[in-house]
Amino acid sequence: SKIASISFGPLNGSSTVIAAAQSFQSKGGVVLNAGGNSGVLEAYPNTEYMITVAATDPSDVRTSWSTYGDFIDVAAPGLEIWTTTRGGGYSNPSGTSFSCPLTAGVVALMFSINPALSPTQIQSILTSTSKDLGVAGWDQYYGFGRVDASAAVILARDTVGNDTQAPIASITSPINGSILQGLATVN
């Protein structure tokens, strides 16, 4: 698996979770983290090893209960998200625990169209294609903006992934042990 979606926390203040996210990223994985539902400014540090997601409403406005701070990377819909319930049926709960897996789904689409992308390329594409909300550029309420699935997938498709496979070369001609003089063709 290349994607981990953590919908409890936020966990940006946990050195254990950050170390696990760093390890997962070193193996090609992307960790997404729900921003939290306290509605207050939190002093969690930003980390390059997790993508932390805030919540927006249908009008692209941050919900009053979405936690904010330097650790927020992007935002995604999180108000009254239609989903299944335990025991069967459907309901429309709210929370960054819905924004986070929605964003994980976008990351899955990005990997599906271009599996060669690195975690840092995924994060860069996701943030650069987000719809900027709030003040221009990054801000503590929306991060880089509301995730734009279409724009992210299109840019992921058009981005050259990191080639991590060493090339394999062999000489098929001249045959091993041949003595060569003058000009010779090598295949």
PDB file of N, CA and C in Angstrom, residues 73-166:
ATOM      1  N   ASP A  73      -1.956  21.652   5.454  1.00  0.00           N
ATOM      2  CA  ASP A  73      -1.399  21.656   4.099  1.00  0.00           C
ATOM      3  C   ASP A  73      -2.449  21.953   3.038  1.00  0.00           C
ATOM      4  N   VAL A  74      -3.611  21.330   3.156  1.00  0.00           N
ATOM      5  CA  VAL A  74      -4.698  21.514   2.193  1.00  0.00           C
ATOM      6  C   VAL A  74      -6.023  21.423   2.941  1.00  0.00           C
ATOM      7  N   ALA A  75      -7.095  21.710   2.230  1.00  0.00           N
ATOM      8  CA  ALA A  75      -8.449  21.577   2.779  1.00  0.00           C
ATOM      9  C   ALA A  75      -9.263  20.729   1.804  1.00  0.00           C
ATOM     10  N   ALA A  76     -10.345  20.138   2.325  1.00  0.00           N
ATOM     11  CA  ALA A  76     -11.238  19.327   1.491  1.00  0.00           C
ATOM     12  C   ALA A  76     -12.617  19.335   2.142  1.00  0.00           C
ATOM     13  N   PRO A  77     -13.645  19.022   1.373  1.00  0.00           N
ATOM     14  CA  PRO A  77     -14.995  18.993   1.942  1.00  0.00           C
ATOM     15  C   PRO A  77     -15.068  18.098   3.185  1.00  0.00           C
ATOM     16  N   GLY A  78     -15.750  18.610   4.214  1.00  0.00           N
ATOM     17  CA  GLY A  78     -15.870  17.850   5.454  1.00  0.00           C
ATOM     18  C   GLY A  78     -17.189  18.069   6.171  1.00  0.00           C
ATOM     19  N   LEU A  79     -18.087  18.836   5.573  1.00  0.00           N
ATOM     20  CA  LEU A  79     -19.374  19.134   6.206  1.00  0.00           C
ATOM     21  C   LEU A  79     -20.468  18.276   5.584  1.00  0.00           C
ATOM     22  N   GLU A  80     -21.152  17.526   6.429  1.00  0.00           N
ATOM     23  CA  GLU A  80     -22.293  16.705   6.018  1.00  0.00           C
ATOM     24  C   GLU A  80     -21.960  15.833   4.810  1.00  0.00           C
ATOM     25  N   ILE A  81     -20.991  14.960   5.004  1.00  0.00           N
ATOM     26  CA  ILE A  81     -20.547  14.049   3.947  1.00  0.00           C
ATOM     27  C   ILE A  81     -21.393  12.773   4.004  1.00  0.00           C
ATOM     28  N   TRP A  82     -22.052  12.459   2.922  1.00  0.00           N
ATOM     29  CA  TRP A  82     -22.941  11.305   2.852  1.00  0.00           C
ATOM     30  C   TRP A  82     -22.101  10.037   2.892  1.00  0.00           C
ATOM     31  N   THR A  83     -22.374   9.154   3.853  1.00  0.00           N
ATOM     32  CA  THR A  83     -21.582   7.938   4.005  1.00  0.00           C
ATOM     33  C   THR A  83     -22.402   6.826   4.644  1.00  0.00           C
ATOM     34  N   THR A  84     -21.832   5.646   4.669  1.00  0.00           N
ATOM     35  CA  THR A  84     -22.501   4.505   5.303  1.00  0.00           C
ATOM     36  C   THR A  84     -22.382   4.590   6.816  1.00  0.00           C
ATOM     37  N   THR A  85     -23.278   3.881   7.510  1.00  0.00           N
ATOM     38  CA  THR A  85     -23.233   3.840   8.974  1.00  0.00           C
ATOM     39  C   THR A  85     -23.066   2.400   9.441  1.00  0.00           C
ATOM     40  N   ARG A  86     -22.628   2.243  10.688  1.00  0.00           N
ATOM     41  CA  ARG A  86     -22.536   0.904  11.268  1.00  0.00           C
ATOM     42  C   ARG A  86     -23.911   0.280  11.324  1.00  0.00           C
ATOM     43  N   GLY A  87     -23.988  -0.978  10.986  1.00  0.00           N
ATOM     44  CA  GLY A  87     -25.260  -1.672  11.031  1.00  0.00           C
ATOM     45  C   GLY A  87     -26.112  -1.467   9.791  1.00  0.00           C
ATOM     46  N   GLY A  88     -25.607  -0.731   8.821  1.00  0.00           N
ATOM     47  CA  GLY A  88     -26.354  -0.482   7.585  1.00  0.00           C
ATOM     48  C   GLY A  88     -26.975   0.896   7.575  1.00  0.00           C
ATOM     49  N   GLY A  89     -27.272   1.370   6.430  1.00  0.00           N
ATOM     50  CA  GLY A  89     -27.887   2.681   6.283  1.00  0.00           C
ATOM     51  C   GLY A  89     -26.862   3.753   5.931  1.00  0.00           C
ATOM     52  N   TYR A  90     -27.350   4.994   5.930  1.00  0.00           N
ATOM     53  CA  TYR A  90     -26.529   6.127   5.535  1.00  0.00           C
ATOM     54  C   TYR A  90     -26.805   7.300   6.463  1.00  0.00           C
ATOM     55  N   SER A  91     -25.808   8.187   6.572  1.00  0.00           N
ATOM     56  CA  SER A  91     -25.990   9.441   7.302  1.00  0.00           C
ATOM     57  C   SER A  91     -25.013  10.460   6.729  1.00  0.00           C
ATOM     58  N   ASN A  92     -25.076  11.681   7.251  1.00  0.00           N
ATOM     59  CA  ASN A  92     -24.211  12.736   6.730  1.00  0.00           C
ATOM     60  C   ASN A  92     -23.469  13.448   7.864  1.00  0.00           C
ATOM     61  N   PRO A  93     -22.508  12.761   8.485  1.00  0.00           N
ATOM     62  CA  PRO A  93     -21.727  13.389   9.557  1.00  0.00           C
ATOM     63  C   PRO A  93     -20.705  14.381   8.997  1.00  0.00           C
ATOM     64  N   SER A  94     -20.053  15.098   9.899  1.00  0.00           N
ATOM     65  CA  SER A  94     -19.065  16.105   9.517  1.00  0.00           C
ATOM     66  C   SER A  94     -17.771  15.880  10.284  1.00  0.00           C
ATOM     67  N   GLY A  95     -16.674  16.385   9.733  1.00  0.00           N
ATOM     68  CA  GLY A  95     -15.390  16.332  10.424  1.00  0.00           C
ATOM     69  C   GLY A  95     -14.233  16.244   9.445  1.00  0.00           C
ATOM     70  N   THR A  96     -13.051  16.563   9.952  1.00  0.00           N
ATOM     71  CA  THR A  96     -11.864  16.410   9.117  1.00  0.00           C
ATOM     72  C   THR A  96     -11.569  14.930   8.880  1.00  0.00           C
ATOM     73  N   SER A  97     -12.215  14.051   9.633  1.00  0.00           N
ATOM     74  CA  SER A  97     -12.104  12.612   9.375  1.00  0.00           C
ATOM     75  C   SER A  97     -12.783  12.225   8.073  1.00  0.00           C
ATOM     76  N   PHE A  98     -13.487  13.132   7.465  1.00  0.00           N
ATOM     77  CA  PHE A  98     -14.056  12.916   6.131  1.00  0.00           C
ATOM     78  C   PHE A  98     -13.229  13.652   5.083  1.00  0.00           C
ATOM     79  N   SER A  99     -12.668  14.801   5.447  1.00  0.00           N
ATOM     80  CA  SER A  99     -11.800  15.562   4.542  1.00  0.00           C
ATOM     81  C   SER A  99     -10.528  14.782   4.211  1.00  0.00           C
ATOM     82  N   CYS A 100      -9.992  14.124   5.224  1.00  0.00           N
ATOM     83  CA  CYS A 100      -8.728  13.397   5.071  1.00  0.00           C
ATOM     84  C   CYS A 100      -8.850  12.216   4.101  1.00  0.00           C
ATOM     85  N   PRO A 101      -9.804  11.294   4.276  1.00  0.00           N
ATOM     86  CA  PRO A 101      -9.883  10.188   3.321  1.00  0.00           C
ATOM     87  C   PRO A 101     -10.326  10.639   1.926  1.00  0.00           C
ATOM     88  N   LEU A 102     -11.076  11.725   1.842  1.00  0.00           N
ATOM     89  CA  LEU A 102     -11.407  12.263   0.519  1.00  0.00           C
ATOM     90  C   LEU A 102     -10.115  12.656  -0.198  1.00  0.00           C
ATOM     91  N   THR A 103      -9.217  13.304   0.526  1.00  0.00           N
ATOM     92  CA  THR A 103      -7.932  13.697  -0.047  1.00  0.00           C
ATOM     93  C   THR A 103      -7.083  12.467  -0.353  1.00  0.00           C
ATOM     94  N   ALA A 104      -7.150  11.445   0.502  1.00  0.00           N
ATOM     95  CA  ALA A 104      -6.435  10.191   0.239  1.00  0.00           C
ATOM     96  C   ALA A 104      -6.927   9.569  -1.068  1.00  0.00           C
ATOM     97  N   GLY A 105      -8.209   9.695  -1.344  1.00  0.00           N
ATOM     98  CA  GLY A 105      -8.761   9.190  -2.602  1.00  0.00           C
ATOM     99  C   GLY A 105      -8.183   9.917  -3.802  1.00  0.00           C
ATOM    100  N   VAL A 106      -7.981  11.218  -3.668  1.00  0.00           N
ATOM    101  CA  VAL A 106      -7.357  11.990  -4.756  1.00  0.00           C
ATOM    102  C   VAL A 106      -5.919  11.513  -4.957  1.00  0.00           C
ATOM    103  N   VAL A 107      -5.205  11.289  -3.860  1.00  0.00           N
ATOM    104  CA  VAL A 107      -3.831  10.789  -3.957  1.00  0.00           C
ATOM    105  C   VAL A 107      -3.820   9.413  -4.635  1.00  0.00           C
ATOM    106  N   ALA A 108      -4.797   8.563  -4.309  1.00  0.00           N
ATOM    107  CA  ALA A 108      -4.894   7.247  -4.957  1.00  0.00           C
ATOM    108  C   ALA A 108      -5.096   7.395  -6.469  1.00  0.00           C
ATOM    109  N   LEU A 109      -5.928   8.335  -6.863  1.00  0.00           N
ATOM    110  CA  LEU A 109      -6.129   8.589  -8.298  1.00  0.00           C
ATOM    111  C   LEU A 109      -4.833   9.060  -8.954  1.00  0.00           C
ATOM    112  N   MET A 110      -4.073   9.891  -8.248  1.00  0.00           N
ATOM    113  CA  MET A 110      -2.807  10.394  -8.782  1.00  0.00           C
ATOM    114  C   MET A 110      -1.818   9.242  -8.976  1.00  0.00           C
ATOM    115  N   PHE A 111      -1.710   8.365  -7.975  1.00  0.00           N
ATOM    116  CA  PHE A 111      -0.821   7.204  -8.098  1.00  0.00           C
ATOM    117  C   PHE A 111      -1.305   6.253  -9.182  1.00  0.00           C
ATOM    118  N   SER A 112      -2.630   6.111  -9.327  1.00  0.00           N
ATOM    119  CA  SER A 112      -3.141   5.167 -10.323  1.00  0.00           C
ATOM    120  C   SER A 112      -2.827   5.619 -11.740  1.00  0.00           C
ATOM    121  N   ILE A 113      -2.790   6.923 -11.966  1.00  0.00           N
ATOM    122  CA  ILE A 113      -2.495   7.416 -13.308  1.00  0.00           C
ATOM    123  C   ILE A 113      -0.998   7.518 -13.558  1.00  0.00           C
ATOM    124  N   ASN A 114      -0.197   7.592 -12.465  1.00  0.00           N
ATOM    125  CA  ASN A 114       1.252   7.690 -12.611  1.00  0.00           C
ATOM    126  C   ASN A 114       1.928   7.066 -11.392  1.00  0.00           C
ATOM    127  N   PRO A 115       2.068   5.739 -11.375  1.00  0.00           N
ATOM    128  CA  PRO A 115       2.655   5.051 -10.226  1.00  0.00           C
ATOM    129  C   PRO A 115       4.119   5.406  -9.968  1.00  0.00           C
ATOM    130  N   ALA A 116       4.798   6.030 -10.925  1.00  0.00           N
ATOM    131  CA  ALA A 116       6.211   6.370 -10.759  1.00  0.00           C
ATOM    132  C   ALA A 116       6.432   7.626  -9.931  1.00  0.00           C
ATOM    133  N   LEU A 117       5.354   8.331  -9.565  1.00  0.00           N
ATOM    134  CA  LEU A 117       5.519   9.564  -8.789  1.00  0.00           C
ATOM    135  C   LEU A 117       6.043   9.258  -7.388  1.00  0.00           C
ATOM    136  N   SER A 118       6.919  10.119  -6.906  1.00  0.00           N
ATOM    137  CA  SER A 118       7.435   9.990  -5.544  1.00  0.00           C
ATOM    138  C   SER A 118       6.466  10.672  -4.578  1.00  0.00           C
ATOM    139  N   PRO A 119       6.557  10.369  -3.292  1.00  0.00           N
ATOM    140  CA  PRO A 119       5.705  11.044  -2.310  1.00  0.00           C
ATOM    141  C   PRO A 119       5.862  12.573  -2.341  1.00  0.00           C
ATOM    142  N   THR A 120       7.074  13.060  -2.530  1.00  0.00           N
ATOM    143  CA  THR A 120       7.252  14.514  -2.567  1.00  0.00           C
ATOM    144  C   THR A 120       6.627  15.110  -3.829  1.00  0.00           C
ATOM    145  N   GLN A 121       6.672  14.367  -4.936  1.00  0.00           N
ATOM    146  CA  GLN A 121       5.995  14.846  -6.149  1.00  0.00           C
ATOM    147  C   GLN A 121       4.487  14.867  -5.937  1.00  0.00           C
ATOM    148  N   ILE A 122       3.952  13.839  -5.300  1.00  0.00           N
ATOM    149  CA  ILE A 122       2.511  13.803  -5.009  1.00  0.00           C
ATOM    150  C   ILE A 122       2.122  15.016  -4.182  1.00  0.00           C
ATOM    151  N   GLN A 123       2.860  15.281  -3.104  1.00  0.00           N
ATOM    152  CA  GLN A 123       2.534  16.415  -2.242  1.00  0.00           C
ATOM    153  C   GLN A 123       2.640  17.734  -2.998  1.00  0.00           C
ATOM    154  N   SER A 124       3.676  17.879  -3.811  1.00  0.00           N
ATOM    155  CA  SER A 124       3.848  19.109  -4.575  1.00  0.00           C
ATOM    156  C   SER A 124       2.705  19.316  -5.566  1.00  0.00           C
ATOM    157  N   ILE A 125       2.322  18.257  -6.264  1.00  0.00           N
ATOM    158  CA  ILE A 125       1.223  18.356  -7.231  1.00  0.00           C
ATOM    159  C   ILE A 125      -0.082  18.674  -6.509  1.00  0.00           C
ATOM    160  N   LEU A 126      -0.341  17.975  -5.409  1.00  0.00           N
ATOM    161  CA  LEU A 126      -1.584  18.179  -4.668  1.00  0.00           C
ATOM    162  C   LEU A 126      -1.706  19.620  -4.182  1.00  0.00           C
ATOM    163  N   THR A 127      -0.630  20.170  -3.626  1.00  0.00           N
ATOM    164  CA  THR A 127      -0.698  21.532  -3.095  1.00  0.00           C
ATOM    165  C   THR A 127      -0.706  22.580  -4.208  1.00  0.00           C
ATOM    166  N   SER A 128       0.049  22.341  -5.281  1.00  0.00           N
ATOM    167  CA  SER A 128       0.124  23.357  -6.346  1.00  0.00           C
ATOM    168  C   SER A 128      -1.160  23.432  -7.169  1.00  0.00           C
ATOM    169  N   THR A 129      -1.943  22.362  -7.188  1.00  0.00           N
ATOM    170  CA  THR A 129      -3.182  22.378  -7.971  1.00  0.00           C
ATOM    171  C   THR A 129      -4.412  22.706  -7.133  1.00  0.00           C
ATOM    172  N   SER A 130      -4.238  22.855  -5.821  1.00  0.00           N
ATOM    173  CA  SER A 130      -5.378  23.169  -4.954  1.00  0.00           C
ATOM    174  C   SER A 130      -5.923  24.559  -5.265  1.00  0.00           C
ATOM    175  N   LYS A 131      -7.221  24.715  -5.073  1.00  0.00           N
ATOM    176  CA  LYS A 131      -7.868  26.009  -5.307  1.00  0.00           C
ATOM    177  C   LYS A 131      -7.563  26.919  -4.119  1.00  0.00           C
ATOM    178  N   ASP A 132      -6.815  27.970  -4.369  1.00  0.00           N
ATOM    179  CA  ASP A 132      -6.396  28.881  -3.304  1.00  0.00           C
ATOM    180  C   ASP A 132      -7.617  29.546  -2.673  1.00  0.00           C
ATOM    181  N   LEU A 133      -7.733  29.429  -1.374  1.00  0.00           N
ATOM    182  CA  LEU A 133      -8.829  30.043  -0.609  1.00  0.00           C
ATOM    183  C   LEU A 133      -8.239  30.896   0.497  1.00  0.00           C
ATOM    184  N   GLY A 134      -9.026  31.784   1.054  1.00  0.00           N
ATOM    185  CA  GLY A 134      -8.514  32.657   2.116  1.00  0.00           C
ATOM    186  C   GLY A 134      -7.569  33.680   1.522  1.00  0.00           C
ATOM    187  N   VAL A 135      -6.544  34.052   2.306  1.00  0.00           N
ATOM    188  CA  VAL A 135      -5.553  35.004   1.791  1.00  0.00           C
ATOM    189  C   VAL A 135      -4.747  34.325   0.694  1.00  0.00           C
ATOM    190  N   ALA A 136      -4.169  35.107  -0.200  1.00  0.00           N
ATOM    191  CA  ALA A 136      -3.415  34.554  -1.330  1.00  0.00           C
ATOM    192  C   ALA A 136      -2.244  33.709  -0.849  1.00  0.00           C
ATOM    193  N   GLY A 137      -2.079  32.559  -1.484  1.00  0.00           N
ATOM    194  CA  GLY A 137      -0.996  31.659  -1.103  1.00  0.00           C
ATOM    195  C   GLY A 137      -1.377  30.803   0.100  1.00  0.00           C
ATOM    196  N   TRP A 138      -0.379  30.199   0.721  1.00  0.00           N
ATOM    197  CA  TRP A 138      -0.624  29.347   1.876  1.00  0.00           C
ATOM    198  C   TRP A 138      -1.163  30.177   3.045  1.00  0.00           C
ATOM    199  N   ASP A 139      -2.079  29.620   3.807  1.00  0.00           N
ATOM    200  CA  ASP A 139      -2.508  30.240   5.061  1.00  0.00           C
ATOM    201  C   ASP A 139      -2.869  29.140   6.062  1.00  0.00           C
ATOM    202  N   GLN A 140      -2.994  29.520   7.322  1.00  0.00           N
ATOM    203  CA  GLN A 140      -3.192  28.542   8.397  1.00  0.00           C
ATOM    204  C   GLN A 140      -4.593  27.942   8.443  1.00  0.00           C
ATOM    205  N   TYR A 141      -5.524  28.453   7.673  1.00  0.00           N
ATOM    206  CA  TYR A 141      -6.895  27.930   7.668  1.00  0.00           C
ATOM    207  C   TYR A 141      -7.124  26.901   6.554  1.00  0.00           C
ATOM    208  N   TYR A 142      -6.566  27.157   5.373  1.00  0.00           N
ATOM    209  CA  TYR A 142      -6.795  26.309   4.206  1.00  0.00           C
ATOM    210  C   TYR A 142      -5.520  25.630   3.705  1.00  0.00           C
ATOM    211  N   GLY A 143      -4.374  25.936   4.303  1.00  0.00           N
ATOM    212  CA  GLY A 143      -3.120  25.467   3.737  1.00  0.00           C
ATOM    213  C   GLY A 143      -2.951  26.099   2.365  1.00  0.00           C
ATOM    214  N   PHE A 144      -2.686  25.277   1.355  1.00  0.00           N
ATOM    215  CA  PHE A 144      -2.533  25.787  -0.008  1.00  0.00           C
ATOM    216  C   PHE A 144      -3.869  25.903  -0.724  1.00  0.00           C
ATOM    217  N   GLY A 145      -4.943  25.437  -0.082  1.00  0.00           N
ATOM    218  CA  GLY A 145      -6.260  25.572  -0.686  1.00  0.00           C
ATOM    219  C   GLY A 145      -7.030  24.272  -0.693  1.00  0.00           C
ATOM    220  N   ARG A 146      -8.238  24.327  -1.265  1.00  0.00           N
ATOM    221  CA  ARG A 146      -9.100  23.146  -1.346  1.00  0.00           C
ATOM    222  C   ARG A 146      -8.628  22.239  -2.471  1.00  0.00           C
ATOM    223  N   VAL A 147      -8.485  20.978  -2.164  1.00  0.00           N
ATOM    224  CA  VAL A 147      -8.012  19.981  -3.122  1.00  0.00           C
ATOM    225  C   VAL A 147      -8.876  20.014  -4.381  1.00  0.00           C
ATOM    226  N   ASP A 148      -8.214  19.968  -5.540  1.00  0.00           N
ATOM    227  CA  ASP A 148      -8.882  19.939  -6.836  1.00  0.00           C
ATOM    228  C   ASP A 148      -8.501  18.621  -7.511  1.00  0.00           C
ATOM    229  N   ALA A 149      -9.374  17.637  -7.418  1.00  0.00           N
ATOM    230  CA  ALA A 149      -9.066  16.289  -7.904  1.00  0.00           C
ATOM    231  C   ALA A 149      -8.718  16.293  -9.387  1.00  0.00           C
ATOM    232  N   SER A 150      -9.499  16.951 -10.189  1.00  0.00           N
ATOM    233  CA  SER A 150      -9.265  16.953 -11.635  1.00  0.00           C
ATOM    234  C   SER A 150      -7.905  17.542 -11.974  1.00  0.00           C
ATOM    235  N   ALA A 151      -7.608  18.714 -11.444  1.00  0.00           N
ATOM    236  CA  ALA A 151      -6.329  19.362 -11.740  1.00  0.00           C
ATOM    237  C   ALA A 151      -5.157  18.529 -11.234  1.00  0.00           C
ATOM    238  N   ALA A 152      -5.299  17.909 -10.067  1.00  0.00           N
ATOM    239  CA  ALA A 152      -4.221  17.092  -9.507  1.00  0.00           C
ATOM    240  C   ALA A 152      -3.957  15.860 -10.360  1.00  0.00           C
ATOM    241  N   VAL A 153      -5.004  15.204 -10.797  1.00  0.00           N
ATOM    242  CA  VAL A 153      -4.839  13.989 -11.609  1.00  0.00           C
ATOM    243  C   VAL A 153      -4.250  14.330 -12.977  1.00  0.00           C
ATOM    244  N   ILE A 154      -4.694  15.412 -13.582  1.00  0.00           N
ATOM    245  CA  ILE A 154      -4.152  15.821 -14.888  1.00  0.00           C
ATOM    246  C   ILE A 154      -2.664  16.138 -14.770  1.00  0.00           C
ATOM    247  N   LEU A 155      -2.274  16.896 -13.733  1.00  0.00           N
ATOM    248  CA  LEU A 155      -0.854  17.221 -13.576  1.00  0.00           C
ATOM    249  C   LEU A 155      -0.049  15.970 -13.219  1.00  0.00           C
ATOM    250  N   ALA A 156      -0.619  15.073 -12.427  1.00  0.00           N
ATOM    251  CA  ALA A 156       0.067  13.812 -12.103  1.00  0.00           C
ATOM    252  C   ALA A 156       0.319  13.009 -13.376  1.00  0.00           C
ATOM    253  N   ARG A 157      -0.666  12.972 -14.259  1.00  0.00           N
ATOM    254  CA  ARG A 157      -0.523  12.250 -15.526  1.00  0.00           C
ATOM    255  C   ARG A 157       0.612  12.833 -16.357  1.00  0.00           C
ATOM    256  N   ASP A 158       0.747  14.151 -16.339  1.00  0.00           N
ATOM    257  CA  ASP A 158       1.702  14.834 -17.200  1.00  0.00           C
ATOM    258  C   ASP A 158       3.080  15.040 -16.564  1.00  0.00           C
ATOM    259  N   THR A 159       3.277  14.550 -15.356  1.00  0.00           N
ATOM    260  CA  THR A 159       4.546  14.719 -14.648  1.00  0.00           C
ATOM    261  C   THR A 159       5.389  13.469 -14.822  1.00  0.00           C
ATOM    262  N   VAL A 160       6.659  13.667 -15.098  1.00  0.00           N
ATOM    263  CA  VAL A 160       7.578  12.542 -15.212  1.00  0.00           C
ATOM    264  C   VAL A 160       7.937  12.102 -13.797  1.00  0.00           C
ATOM    265  N   GLY A 161       7.708  10.833 -13.520  1.00  0.00           N
ATOM    266  CA  GLY A 161       8.024  10.291 -12.200  1.00  0.00           C
ATOM    267  C   GLY A 161       9.513  10.124 -12.012  1.00  0.00           C
ATOM    268  N   ASN A 162       9.926   9.953 -10.773  1.00  0.00           N
ATOM    269  CA  ASN A 162      11.330   9.707 -10.475  1.00  0.00           C
ATOM    270  C   ASN A 162      11.689   8.290 -10.891  1.00  0.00           C
ATOM    271  N   ASP A 163      12.710   8.159 -11.704  1.00  0.00           N
ATOM    272  CA  ASP A 163      13.189   6.849 -12.132  1.00  0.00           C
ATOM    273  C   ASP A 163      14.175   6.358 -11.082  1.00  0.00           C
ATOM    274  N   THR A 164      13.788   5.349 -10.326  1.00  0.00           N
ATOM    275  CA  THR A 164      14.647   4.838  -9.263  1.00  0.00           C
ATOM    276  C   THR A 164      15.286   3.501  -9.638  1.00  0.00           C
ATOM    277  N   GLN A 165      15.010   2.991 -10.827  1.00  0.00           N
ATOM    278  CA  GLN A 165      15.556   1.708 -11.273  1.00  0.00           C
ATOM    279  C   GLN A 165      16.874   1.950 -11.996  1.00  0.00           C
ATOM    280  N   ALA A 166      17.933   1.260 -11.530  1.00  0.00           N
ATOM    281  CA  ALA A 166      19.235   1.362 -12.186  1.00  0.00           C
ATOM    282  C   ALA A 166      19.148   0.702 -13.559  1.00  0.00           C
TER     283      ALA A 166
END
